[in-house]
Each structure stands twice: as C-alpha cells, then as structure tokens.
mmCIF file of C-alpha atoms and ligand atoms in Angstrom:
data_model
loop_
_atom_site.group_PDB
_atom_site.id
_atom_site.type_symbol
_atom_site.label_atom_id
_atom_site.label_comp_id
_atom_site.label_asym_id
_atom_site.label_seq_id
_atom_site.Cartn_x
_atom_site.Cartn_y
_atom_site.Cartn_z
ATOM 1 C CA UNK B 1 0.020 -0.021 -0.127
ATOM 2 C CA UNK B 2 2.996 2.349 -0.293
ATOM 3 C CA UNK B 3 1.361 3.245 -3.545
ATOM 4 C CA UNK B 4 -0.820 5.372 -1.735
ATOM 5 C CA UNK B 5 2.019 7.599 -0.626
ATOM 6 C CA UNK B 6 3.120 7.945 -4.328
ATOM 7 C CA UNK B 7 1.307 11.033 -6.049
ATOM 8 C CA UNK B 8 2.001 9.222 -9.346
ATOM 9 C CA UNK B 9 -0.214 6.477 -8.536
ATOM 10 C CA UNK B 10 -3.836 7.109 -8.478
ATOM 11 C CA UNK B 11 -4.770 5.363 -5.298
ATOM 12 C CA UNK B 12 -5.036 7.844 -2.397
ATOM 13 C CA UNK B 13 -5.269 7.663 1.560
ATOM 14 C CA UNK B 14 -7.109 9.975 3.673
ATOM 15 C CA UNK B 15 -5.500 9.960 7.051
ATOM 16 C CA UNK B 16 -8.439 11.947 8.540
ATOM 17 C CA UNK B 17 -11.057 9.499 7.656
ATOM 18 C CA UNK B 18 -8.721 6.319 7.392
ATOM 19 C CA UNK B 19 -10.055 5.904 3.792
ATOM 20 C CA UNK B 20 -8.116 4.336 0.986
ATOM 21 C CA UNK B 21 -9.789 5.209 -2.494
ATOM 22 C CA UNK B 22 -8.984 5.021 -6.222
ATOM 23 C CA UNK B 23 -9.234 8.373 -7.994
ATOM 24 C CA UNK B 24 -11.996 9.476 -10.241
ATOM 25 C CA UNK B 25 -11.140 12.202 -12.261
ATOM 26 C CA UNK B 26 -12.971 14.357 -14.948
ATOM 27 C CA UNK B 27 -11.506 14.824 -18.490
ATOM 28 C CA UNK B 28 -9.526 17.898 -17.955
ATOM 29 C CA UNK B 29 -8.893 17.765 -14.435
ATOM 30 C CA UNK B 30 -5.489 17.400 -13.062
ATOM 31 C CA UNK B 31 -5.069 14.894 -10.030
ATOM 32 C CA UNK B 32 -2.830 17.333 -8.320
ATOM 33 C CA UNK B 33 -0.620 16.330 -5.379
ATOM 34 C CA UNK B 34 -2.064 15.085 -2.030
ATOM 35 C CA UNK B 35 0.892 15.344 0.297
ATOM 36 C CA UNK B 36 1.129 15.310 4.075
ATOM 37 C CA UNK B 37 -0.654 18.885 4.396
ATOM 38 C CA UNK B 38 -3.852 18.234 2.654
ATOM 39 C CA UNK B 39 -5.470 20.641 0.442
ATOM 40 C CA UNK B 40 -9.056 21.611 1.877
ATOM 41 C CA UNK B 41 -9.915 24.042 -0.829
ATOM 42 C CA UNK B 42 -10.414 21.057 -2.929
ATOM 43 C CA UNK B 43 -12.966 18.201 -2.682
ATOM 44 C CA UNK B 44 -11.519 15.049 -4.591
ATOM 45 C CA UNK B 45 -13.931 12.458 -6.208
ATOM 46 C CA UNK B 46 -12.866 8.669 -5.407
ATOM 47 C CA UNK B 47 -14.070 5.194 -5.677
ATOM 48 C CA UNK B 48 -13.515 3.736 -2.271
ATOM 49 C CA UNK B 49 -11.837 0.448 -2.057
ATOM 50 C CA UNK B 50 -12.493 -2.374 0.698
ATOM 51 C CA UNK B 51 -9.408 -4.693 0.164
ATOM 52 C CA UNK B 52 -5.674 -3.911 -0.217
ATOM 53 C CA UNK B 53 -5.252 -4.707 -4.095
ATOM 54 C CA UNK B 54 -1.557 -6.341 -3.467
ATOM 55 C CA UNK B 55 -2.247 -8.367 -0.555
ATOM 56 C CA UNK B 56 -5.962 -9.153 -0.690
ATOM 57 C CA UNK B 57 -6.350 -7.998 3.060
ATOM 58 C CA UNK B 58 -9.634 -6.220 4.295
ATOM 59 C CA UNK B 59 -8.786 -2.770 5.095
ATOM 60 C CA UNK B 60 -10.129 -1.428 8.449
ATOM 61 C CA UNK B 61 -12.726 0.917 6.891
ATOM 62 C CA UNK B 62 -13.203 4.568 6.926
ATOM 63 C CA UNK B 63 -14.444 6.849 10.079
ATOM 64 C CA UNK B 64 -16.539 8.978 8.366
ATOM 65 C CA UNK B 65 -19.350 8.511 10.723
ATOM 66 C CA UNK B 66 -17.395 8.627 13.868
ATOM 67 C CA UNK B 67 -15.788 11.884 12.362
ATOM 68 C CA UNK B 68 -19.157 13.519 12.015
ATOM 69 C CA UNK B 69 -20.233 12.113 15.605
ATOM 70 C CA UNK B 70 -17.321 13.522 17.202
ATOM 71 C CA UNK B 71 -17.452 16.982 15.501
ATOM 72 C CA UNK B 72 -21.347 17.174 16.554
ATOM 73 C CA UNK B 73 -21.089 15.707 19.848
ATOM 74 C CA UNK B 74 -17.808 17.503 21.173
ATOM 75 C CA UNK B 75 -18.037 20.966 19.116
ATOM 76 C CA UNK B 76 -21.797 21.118 18.494
ATOM 77 C CA UNK B 77 -21.165 21.605 14.807
ATOM 78 C CA UNK B 78 -24.066 19.914 13.053
ATOM 79 C CA UNK B 79 -23.932 21.660 9.650
ATOM 80 C CA UNK B 80 -21.963 19.436 7.054
ATOM 81 C CA UNK B 81 -20.173 22.046 5.235
ATOM 82 C CA UNK B 82 -16.813 20.964 4.343
ATOM 83 C CA UNK B 83 -14.934 24.492 4.179
ATOM 84 C CA UNK B 84 -16.669 26.333 7.082
ATOM 85 C CA UNK B 85 -15.844 23.726 9.429
ATOM 86 C CA UNK B 86 -12.022 23.568 9.350
ATOM 87 C CA UNK B 87 -11.824 26.943 10.778
ATOM 88 C CA UNK B 88 -13.454 25.918 13.831
ATOM 89 C CA UNK B 89 -11.960 22.538 14.676
ATOM 90 C CA UNK B 90 -8.453 21.831 16.397
ATOM 91 C CA UNK B 91 -5.600 20.709 14.165
ATOM 92 C CA UNK B 92 -6.236 17.158 15.459
ATOM 93 C CA UNK B 93 -9.431 16.642 13.315
ATOM 94 C CA UNK B 94 -7.280 17.456 9.881
ATOM 95 C CA UNK B 95 -5.083 14.573 10.221
ATOM 96 C CA UNK B 96 -5.391 10.852 11.981
ATOM 97 C CA UNK B 97 -4.611 12.425 15.131
ATOM 98 C CA UNK B 98 -8.321 12.621 16.437
ATOM 99 C CA UNK B 99 -9.062 8.963 15.866
ATOM 100 C CA UNK B 100 -5.773 7.629 17.309
ATOM 101 C CA UNK B 101 -6.461 9.671 20.410
ATOM 102 C CA UNK B 102 -9.926 8.524 20.692
ATOM 103 C CA UNK B 103 -8.616 4.876 20.799
ATOM 104 C CA UNK B 104 -10.248 4.189 17.216
ATOM 105 C CA UNK B 105 -7.209 2.595 15.753
ATOM 106 C CA UNK B 106 -8.393 -1.000 16.046
ATOM 107 C CA UNK B 107 -12.203 0.147 15.582
ATOM 108 C CA UNK B 108 -12.990 -1.899 12.183
ATOM 109 C CA UNK B 109 -15.924 -0.209 10.216
ATOM 110 C CA UNK B 110 -15.115 -2.066 6.816
ATOM 111 C CA UNK B 111 -18.471 -4.311 6.066
ATOM 112 C CA UNK B 112 -16.301 -6.533 4.016
ATOM 113 C CA UNK B 113 -14.322 -7.398 7.155
ATOM 114 C CA UNK B 114 -17.442 -8.648 8.723
ATOM 115 C CA UNK B 115 -18.657 -11.949 9.014
ATOM 116 C CA UNK B 116 -22.151 -11.286 7.477
ATOM 117 C CA UNK B 117 -20.754 -9.608 4.232
ATOM 118 C CA UNK B 118 -21.950 -10.781 1.100
ATOM 119 C CA UNK B 119 -19.272 -10.651 -1.872
ATOM 120 C CA UNK B 120 -20.436 -8.407 -4.867
ATOM 121 C CA UNK B 121 -21.482 -11.024 -7.318
ATOM 122 C CA UNK B 122 -19.617 -11.944 -10.809
ATOM 123 C CA UNK B 123 -21.166 -10.423 -13.728
ATOM 124 C CA UNK B 124 -20.648 -10.836 -17.644
ATOM 125 C CA UNK B 125 -19.444 -7.917 -19.538
ATOM 126 C CA UNK B 126 -17.356 -6.766 -22.186
ATOM 127 C CA UNK B 127 -15.129 -3.643 -22.851
ATOM 128 C CA UNK B 128 -16.160 -2.574 -26.345
ATOM 129 C CA UNK B 129 -13.731 -0.305 -28.237
ATOM 130 C CA UNK B 130 -15.253 3.180 -28.926
ATOM 131 C CA UNK B 131 -16.734 3.432 -32.292
ATOM 132 C CA UNK B 132 -18.961 5.829 -34.011
ATOM 133 C CA UNK B 133 -21.424 3.034 -34.667
ATOM 134 C CA UNK B 134 -24.319 2.571 -32.046
ATOM 135 C CA UNK B 135 -24.422 -1.065 -30.381
ATOM 136 C CA UNK B 136 -26.884 -3.009 -32.363
ATOM 137 C CA UNK B 137 -29.469 -5.234 -30.865
ATOM 138 C CA UNK B 138 -27.825 -8.559 -31.714
ATOM 139 C CA UNK B 139 -24.657 -7.327 -29.674
ATOM 140 C CA UNK B 140 -26.812 -7.676 -26.483
ATOM 141 C CA UNK B 141 -26.296 -8.881 -23.758
ATOM 142 C CA UNK B 142 -22.874 -7.056 -24.139
ATOM 143 C CA UNK B 143 -22.262 -4.013 -21.839
ATOM 144 C CA UNK B 144 -21.085 -1.170 -23.611
ATOM 145 C CA UNK B 145 -18.405 0.339 -21.420
ATOM 146 C CA UNK B 146 -16.923 3.766 -21.850
ATOM 147 C CA UNK B 147 -18.929 3.966 -25.227
ATOM 148 C CA UNK B 148 -18.499 7.751 -25.353
ATOM 149 C CA UNK B 149 -16.396 8.159 -28.753
ATOM 150 C CA UNK B 150 -15.548 11.813 -28.228
ATOM 151 C CA UNK B 151 -13.003 10.847 -25.446
ATOM 152 C CA UNK B 152 -9.800 12.389 -24.808
ATOM 153 C CA UNK B 153 -7.534 9.442 -25.873
ATOM 154 C CA UNK B 154 -5.887 9.334 -22.083
ATOM 155 C CA UNK B 155 -9.479 8.309 -21.304
ATOM 156 C CA UNK B 156 -9.910 5.318 -23.765
ATOM 157 C CA UNK B 157 -10.316 1.809 -22.245
ATOM 158 C CA UNK B 158 -8.668 -0.937 -24.426
ATOM 159 C CA UNK B 159 -11.531 -3.283 -25.709
ATOM 160 C CA UNK B 160 -11.699 -6.935 -24.291
ATOM 161 C CA UNK B 161 -13.571 -9.106 -21.852
ATOM 162 C CA UNK B 162 -12.179 -8.667 -18.645
ATOM 163 C CA UNK B 163 -11.717 -12.275 -16.774
ATOM 164 C CA UNK B 164 -12.650 -10.911 -13.407
ATOM 165 C CA UNK B 165 -15.641 -8.609 -13.162
ATOM 166 C CA UNK B 166 -17.505 -8.522 -10.106
ATOM 167 C CA UNK B 167 -20.517 -6.007 -9.687
ATOM 168 C CA UNK B 168 -18.272 -3.276 -8.374
ATOM 169 C CA UNK B 169 -15.297 -3.947 -10.798
ATOM 170 C CA UNK B 170 -17.851 -3.787 -13.456
ATOM 171 C CA UNK B 171 -18.984 -0.410 -12.659
ATOM 172 C CA UNK B 172 -15.481 1.064 -12.155
ATOM 173 C CA UNK B 173 -14.631 -0.353 -15.680
ATOM 174 C CA UNK B 174 -17.717 1.110 -16.796
ATOM 175 C CA UNK B 175 -17.005 4.647 -15.546
ATOM 176 C CA UNK B 176 -14.076 5.834 -17.853
ATOM 177 C CA UNK B 177 -12.994 8.386 -14.780
ATOM 178 C CA UNK B 178 -12.121 5.434 -12.451
ATOM 179 C CA UNK B 179 -8.498 5.318 -12.677
ATOM 180 C CA UNK B 180 -8.460 1.732 -12.860
ATOM 181 C CA UNK B 181 -7.599 -0.218 -15.883
ATOM 182 C CA UNK B 182 -7.541 -3.718 -17.632
ATOM 183 C CA UNK B 183 -4.915 -4.559 -19.852
ATOM 184 C CA UNK B 184 -6.446 -7.177 -22.406
ATOM 185 C CA UNK B 185 -2.758 -8.016 -23.944
ATOM 186 C CA UNK B 186 -1.250 -9.031 -20.545
ATOM 187 C CA UNK B 187 -4.486 -9.746 -18.710
ATOM 188 C CA UNK B 188 -3.366 -7.238 -16.106
ATOM 189 C CA UNK B 189 -5.708 -4.949 -13.723
ATOM 190 C CA UNK B 190 -3.996 -1.998 -12.203
ATOM 191 C CA UNK B 191 -4.051 1.556 -10.945
ATOM 192 C CA UNK B 192 -3.541 4.149 -13.272
ATOM 193 C CA UNK B 193 -0.120 6.136 -12.927
ATOM 194 C CA UNK B 194 -0.430 9.875 -14.076
ATOM 195 C CA UNK B 195 1.673 12.889 -14.023
ATOM 196 C CA UNK B 196 -0.098 14.655 -10.988
ATOM 197 C CA UNK B 197 0.226 18.106 -12.498
ATOM 198 C CA UNK B 198 -1.338 17.473 -15.769
ATOM 199 C CA UNK B 199 -4.734 15.871 -16.729
ATOM 200 C CA UNK B 200 -5.258 12.446 -17.838
ATOM 201 C CA UNK B 201 -6.586 13.437 -21.221
ATOM 202 C CA UNK B 202 -3.234 13.387 -23.190
ATOM 203 C CA UNK B 203 -1.478 11.142 -20.781
ATOM 204 C CA UNK B 204 -0.320 7.601 -22.033
ATOM 205 C CA UNK B 205 -1.610 4.664 -20.180
ATOM 206 C CA UNK B 206 0.570 3.530 -17.582
ATOM 207 C CA UNK B 207 -0.584 1.153 -14.569
ATOM 208 C CA UNK B 208 0.871 -0.187 -11.139
ATOM 209 C CA UNK B 209 -0.460 -3.960 -11.653
ATOM 210 C CA UNK B 210 -2.791 -5.281 -8.904
ATOM 211 C CA UNK B 211 -3.120 -8.784 -8.005
ATOM 212 C CA UNK B 212 -6.510 -8.584 -6.034
ATOM 213 C CA UNK B 213 -9.869 -7.126 -6.672
ATOM 214 C CA UNK B 214 -10.107 -3.969 -4.432
ATOM 215 C CA UNK B 215 -13.793 -4.282 -4.028
ATOM 216 C CA UNK B 216 -14.577 -7.975 -3.455
ATOM 217 C CA UNK B 217 -11.050 -9.369 -2.537
ATOM 218 C CA UNK B 218 -10.991 -11.965 -5.283
ATOM 219 C CA UNK B 219 -7.593 -12.886 -6.714
ATOM 220 C CA UNK B 220 -7.110 -11.682 -9.905
ATOM 221 C CA UNK B 221 -5.971 -14.239 -12.822
ATOM 222 C CA UNK B 222 -2.088 -14.384 -13.031
ATOM 223 C CA UNK B 223 -0.553 -11.834 -15.201
ATOM 224 C CA UNK B 224 0.480 -13.236 -18.474
ATOM 225 C CA UNK B 225 3.178 -10.699 -19.063
ATOM 226 C CA UNK B 226 6.293 -13.104 -18.899
ATOM 227 C CA UNK B 227 4.722 -15.190 -21.388
ATOM 228 C CA UNK B 228 3.848 -12.545 -23.519
ATOM 229 C CA UNK B 229 7.559 -11.065 -23.288
ATOM 230 C CA UNK B 230 8.945 -14.563 -24.500
ATOM 231 C CA UNK B 231 6.594 -14.742 -27.265
ATOM 232 C CA UNK B 232 7.288 -11.118 -28.356
ATOM 233 C CA UNK B 233 10.995 -11.644 -28.089
ATOM 234 C CA UNK B 234 10.614 -14.673 -30.726
ATOM 235 C CA UNK B 235 8.987 -12.196 -33.075
ATOM 236 C CA UNK B 236 11.455 -9.207 -32.414
ATOM 237 C CA UNK B 237 8.591 -7.014 -30.824
ATOM 238 C CA UNK B 238 9.457 -5.290 -27.880
ATOM 239 C CA UNK B 239 7.372 -5.402 -24.615
ATOM 240 C CA UNK B 240 7.376 -1.998 -22.335
ATOM 241 C CA UNK B 241 7.224 -1.798 -18.625
ATOM 242 C CA UNK B 242 3.318 -0.906 -17.504
ATOM 243 C CA UNK B 243 4.700 1.711 -15.390
ATOM 244 C CA UNK B 244 6.567 3.311 -18.393
ATOM 245 C CA UNK B 245 4.237 2.743 -21.056
ATOM 246 C CA UNK B 246 1.595 -0.133 -20.635
ATOM 247 C CA UNK B 247 0.177 0.087 -24.413
ATOM 248 C CA UNK B 248 1.528 -2.355 -26.871
ATOM 249 C CA UNK B 249 4.389 -1.119 -28.974
ATOM 250 C CA UNK B 250 3.697 0.370 -32.360
ATOM 251 C CA UNK B 251 3.448 -2.324 -35.322
ATOM 252 C CA UNK B 252 2.854 -5.062 -32.596
ATOM 253 C CA UNK B 253 0.668 -7.624 -34.514
ATOM 254 C CA UNK B 254 -2.921 -6.987 -33.601
ATOM 255 C CA UNK B 255 -3.051 -10.575 -32.329
ATOM 256 C CA UNK B 256 -0.335 -9.651 -29.594
ATOM 257 C CA UNK B 257 -2.225 -6.409 -28.742
ATOM 258 C CA UNK B 258 -5.543 -7.985 -27.646
ATOM 259 C CA UNK B 259 -6.776 -10.741 -26.034
ATOM 260 C CA UNK B 260 -6.785 -12.902 -29.014
ATOM 261 C CA UNK B 261 -3.374 -14.609 -28.552
ATOM 262 C CA UNK B 262 -3.952 -15.844 -25.055
ATOM 263 C CA UNK B 263 -7.798 -16.684 -25.634
ATOM 264 C CA UNK B 264 -7.146 -18.327 -28.683
ATOM 265 C CA UNK B 265 -10.374 -17.258 -30.317
ATOM 266 C CA UNK B 266 -11.076 -19.174 -33.538
ATOM 267 C CA UNK B 267 -12.640 -17.049 -36.534
ATOM 268 C CA UNK B 268 -15.572 -18.534 -37.869
ATOM 269 C CA UNK B 269 -17.396 -17.577 -40.988
ATOM 270 C CA UNK B 270 -20.776 -15.877 -40.110
ATOM 271 C CA UNK B 271 -23.489 -18.441 -41.094
ATOM 272 C CA UNK B 272 -26.914 -17.723 -41.703
ATOM 273 C CA UNK B 273 -29.992 -18.984 -43.683
ATOM 274 C CA UNK B 274 -29.825 -18.236 -47.178
ATOM 275 C CA UNK B 275 -32.851 -16.473 -48.996
ATOM 276 C CA UNK B 276 -35.005 -18.525 -51.637
ATOM 277 C CA UNK B 277 -33.158 -16.619 -54.402
ATOM 278 C CA UNK B 278 -29.759 -17.507 -53.005
ATOM 279 C CA UNK B 279 -30.491 -20.778 -52.775
ATOM 280 C CA UNK B 280 -31.621 -21.185 -56.256
ATOM 281 C CA UNK B 281 -28.511 -19.214 -57.164
ATOM 282 C CA UNK B 282 -26.561 -21.659 -55.274
ATOM 283 C CA UNK B 283 -28.270 -24.801 -57.165
ATOM 284 C CA UNK B 284 -27.919 -23.322 -60.574
ATOM 285 C CA UNK B 285 -24.039 -22.636 -59.800
ATOM 286 C CA UNK B 286 -23.759 -26.325 -58.700
ATOM 287 C CA UNK B 287 -25.589 -27.724 -61.672
ATOM 288 C CA UNK B 288 -23.649 -25.170 -64.017
ATOM 289 C CA UNK B 289 -20.227 -26.767 -62.062
ATOM 290 C CA UNK B 290 -21.427 -30.304 -62.748
ATOM 291 C CA UNK B 291 -21.761 -29.474 -66.290
ATOM 292 C CA UNK B 292 -18.685 -28.080 -66.620
ATOM 293 C CA UNK B 293 -16.891 -31.055 -64.881
ATOM 294 C CA UNK B 294 -18.781 -33.287 -67.081
ATOM 295 C CA UNK B 295 -17.574 -31.507 -70.235
ATOM 296 C CA UNK B 296 -13.823 -31.304 -68.839
ATOM 297 C CA UNK B 297 -13.923 -34.908 -68.289
ATOM 298 C CA UNK B 298 -15.141 -35.879 -71.818
ATOM 299 C CA UNK B 299 -12.509 -33.475 -73.224
ATOM 300 C CA UNK B 300 -9.520 -35.271 -71.418
ATOM 301 C CA UNK B 301 -10.978 -38.770 -72.308
ATOM 302 C CA UNK B 302 -10.893 -37.373 -76.043
ATOM 303 C CA UNK B 303 -7.335 -35.912 -75.512
ATOM 304 C CA UNK B 304 -6.204 -39.253 -74.098
ATOM 305 C CA UNK B 305 -7.789 -41.107 -76.744
ATOM 306 C CA UNK B 306 -6.240 -39.123 -79.510
ATOM 307 C CA UNK B 307 -2.883 -39.456 -77.849
ATOM 308 C CA UNK B 308 -3.149 -43.116 -77.818
ATOM 309 C CA UNK B 309 -4.309 -43.215 -81.421
ATOM 310 C CA UNK B 310 -1.296 -41.131 -82.458
ATOM 311 C CA UNK B 311 1.135 -43.776 -80.820
HETATM 312 ZN ZN1 ZN O 401 -14.136 -8.222 -7.679
#
C-alpha cells in the first residue's frame, strides 16, 4: 500500500477519515499532489476500496461516521459544510490524530471485514472499443463500457472481456473516470499512473499492476506479461514496462495487442440462412459446375484417346 504515498499512482489515503480510494478524475482535471498537508480548498472524487489490491487483506474501513459524530458531540457543529468547519475545529481533526487519540485505531468499520458481508456477485461484461456506430440489438447482452466516442485519448479503455468482473469492478470499469484499468494483452488490472500536474486527457496508459480485486477481494488471474514477453521476443517485438508505457509497441501484430493470443479465439465464418433466391442461385451454380466437370472429363478422355491413337 506504499503506492498510496506515491502521488503518481492514483490510489489515495485520507488519514483524517482512514479511507483508501482510487481516484475519479473528470476529463481536464489534473490529479494534483495530495501530500501530508491536505488541500482543504479542494474536494476530490474517489472510488473507495475495501481490500488491499496487493495483499488481498480487508482494510479497516473509513471513519466518516465517527468523525461526524465526534464533531457534532464535542463541538456542537451540525452543519455538514466541509469548508466552514475547518476554521472552527482543532488541528487534530485535520489528520489521523483525532481517531488515534480516541482509541479508534482498532475500530473496524469495513463491512467486508465482517462476517455477514456478501461478496459482490460476478457479472458478465465486455469492454467494447469506442466507435461511432451505436450498439446493435444482436450485440446484447453485451455491456457497452465507455461507449462515448469523443473522449480524450487518455481516457480510452482498451477493448476486451475482463476475466474478473464483479458488480463493483464492472461499475468501475464502466466509468471512464475511474482510474483503474484492464490490459487485455497481458490480462492485468492496475491503478493508473499519471503525472499529477497534468490532466489524464493526453497522458499515455501506465499502470501499477494489482493482484486482488479492491472491492470483492478475489484473487485476480495471473499476469501473462512473462509469457507475452517470451512470445514477443521470438518475433522481435519489444514489450515495455507497464509503469513506463502499458500500451503495446507500435506495429505489434493485433493478435498480441489484444486478448486474441491468449484466448485463442477461432475465427468462424458467419452462418446464416440463405434466402430462396440465394438458394436457387447456389443450385444453378452447382448444376453449372457439374456440367462443366462433365465436359472437362469428356475432353480429357478424348485427348487421351487421341494421344493413344497417335502412338
Ligand atoms: Zn471483484
């Protein structure tokens, strides 16, 4: 979880509320640096997480309710205006000091850490690459994730069928503003890495790979990066570091720039029922070919006969 201290990795820790989250960025919004001295003038949008994405352990959970209760009971402040309140509260309420002092360090609030919690269910879904064409009826039930075409390139999600997709992961992948990514070519999930001073709009896709789903805690499938590196090195294609550039190198064959190589999809011709006219045309063509074959056979026989006579 040391990634939460790295301003480039879009996972944040709020010491005041003891909450770990994945950033949610609007197009054009720069992540900014969230250091030890938080910027109170700014409210950030986040996707709070329940599990450590690297160890799979359930997190202790946020102290939002406890914070509000402490502020209300001890200072009689009931209005929930985030900016006004800070001027009236002591400094301990701006860091983790308030909950450590009140002995809340061992207080678990994460519903996922409790016995009666129900894991988010697995759902089916597909990330469809953005095109100008609207989804056709035959494509359903397919999930159109991030189907908005006029996106800045930094917000595009590569198309594919993520092997792990619980309800929560599905909604996160369904929202282009959630800074979590799925790489179909290496079967990796990861937290986006961004230059904190710039908006994600024109930043390349870079991730820090994760091994557990941050919302349901299930183990994510093994990364295929070592296997892809081996395969690509035989074909003289380079493979880059996901933290430097996660996208496939230019001119990489489409097979290796998608899920095709590891899913081993078979390309099947589309079969459909022929119309009556097409059927008649087919039969006509077959009869014509049969006649042609007959003529050819006869001609070959005649030629053979003539050659025999000549000898
Ligand atoms: Zn999950």
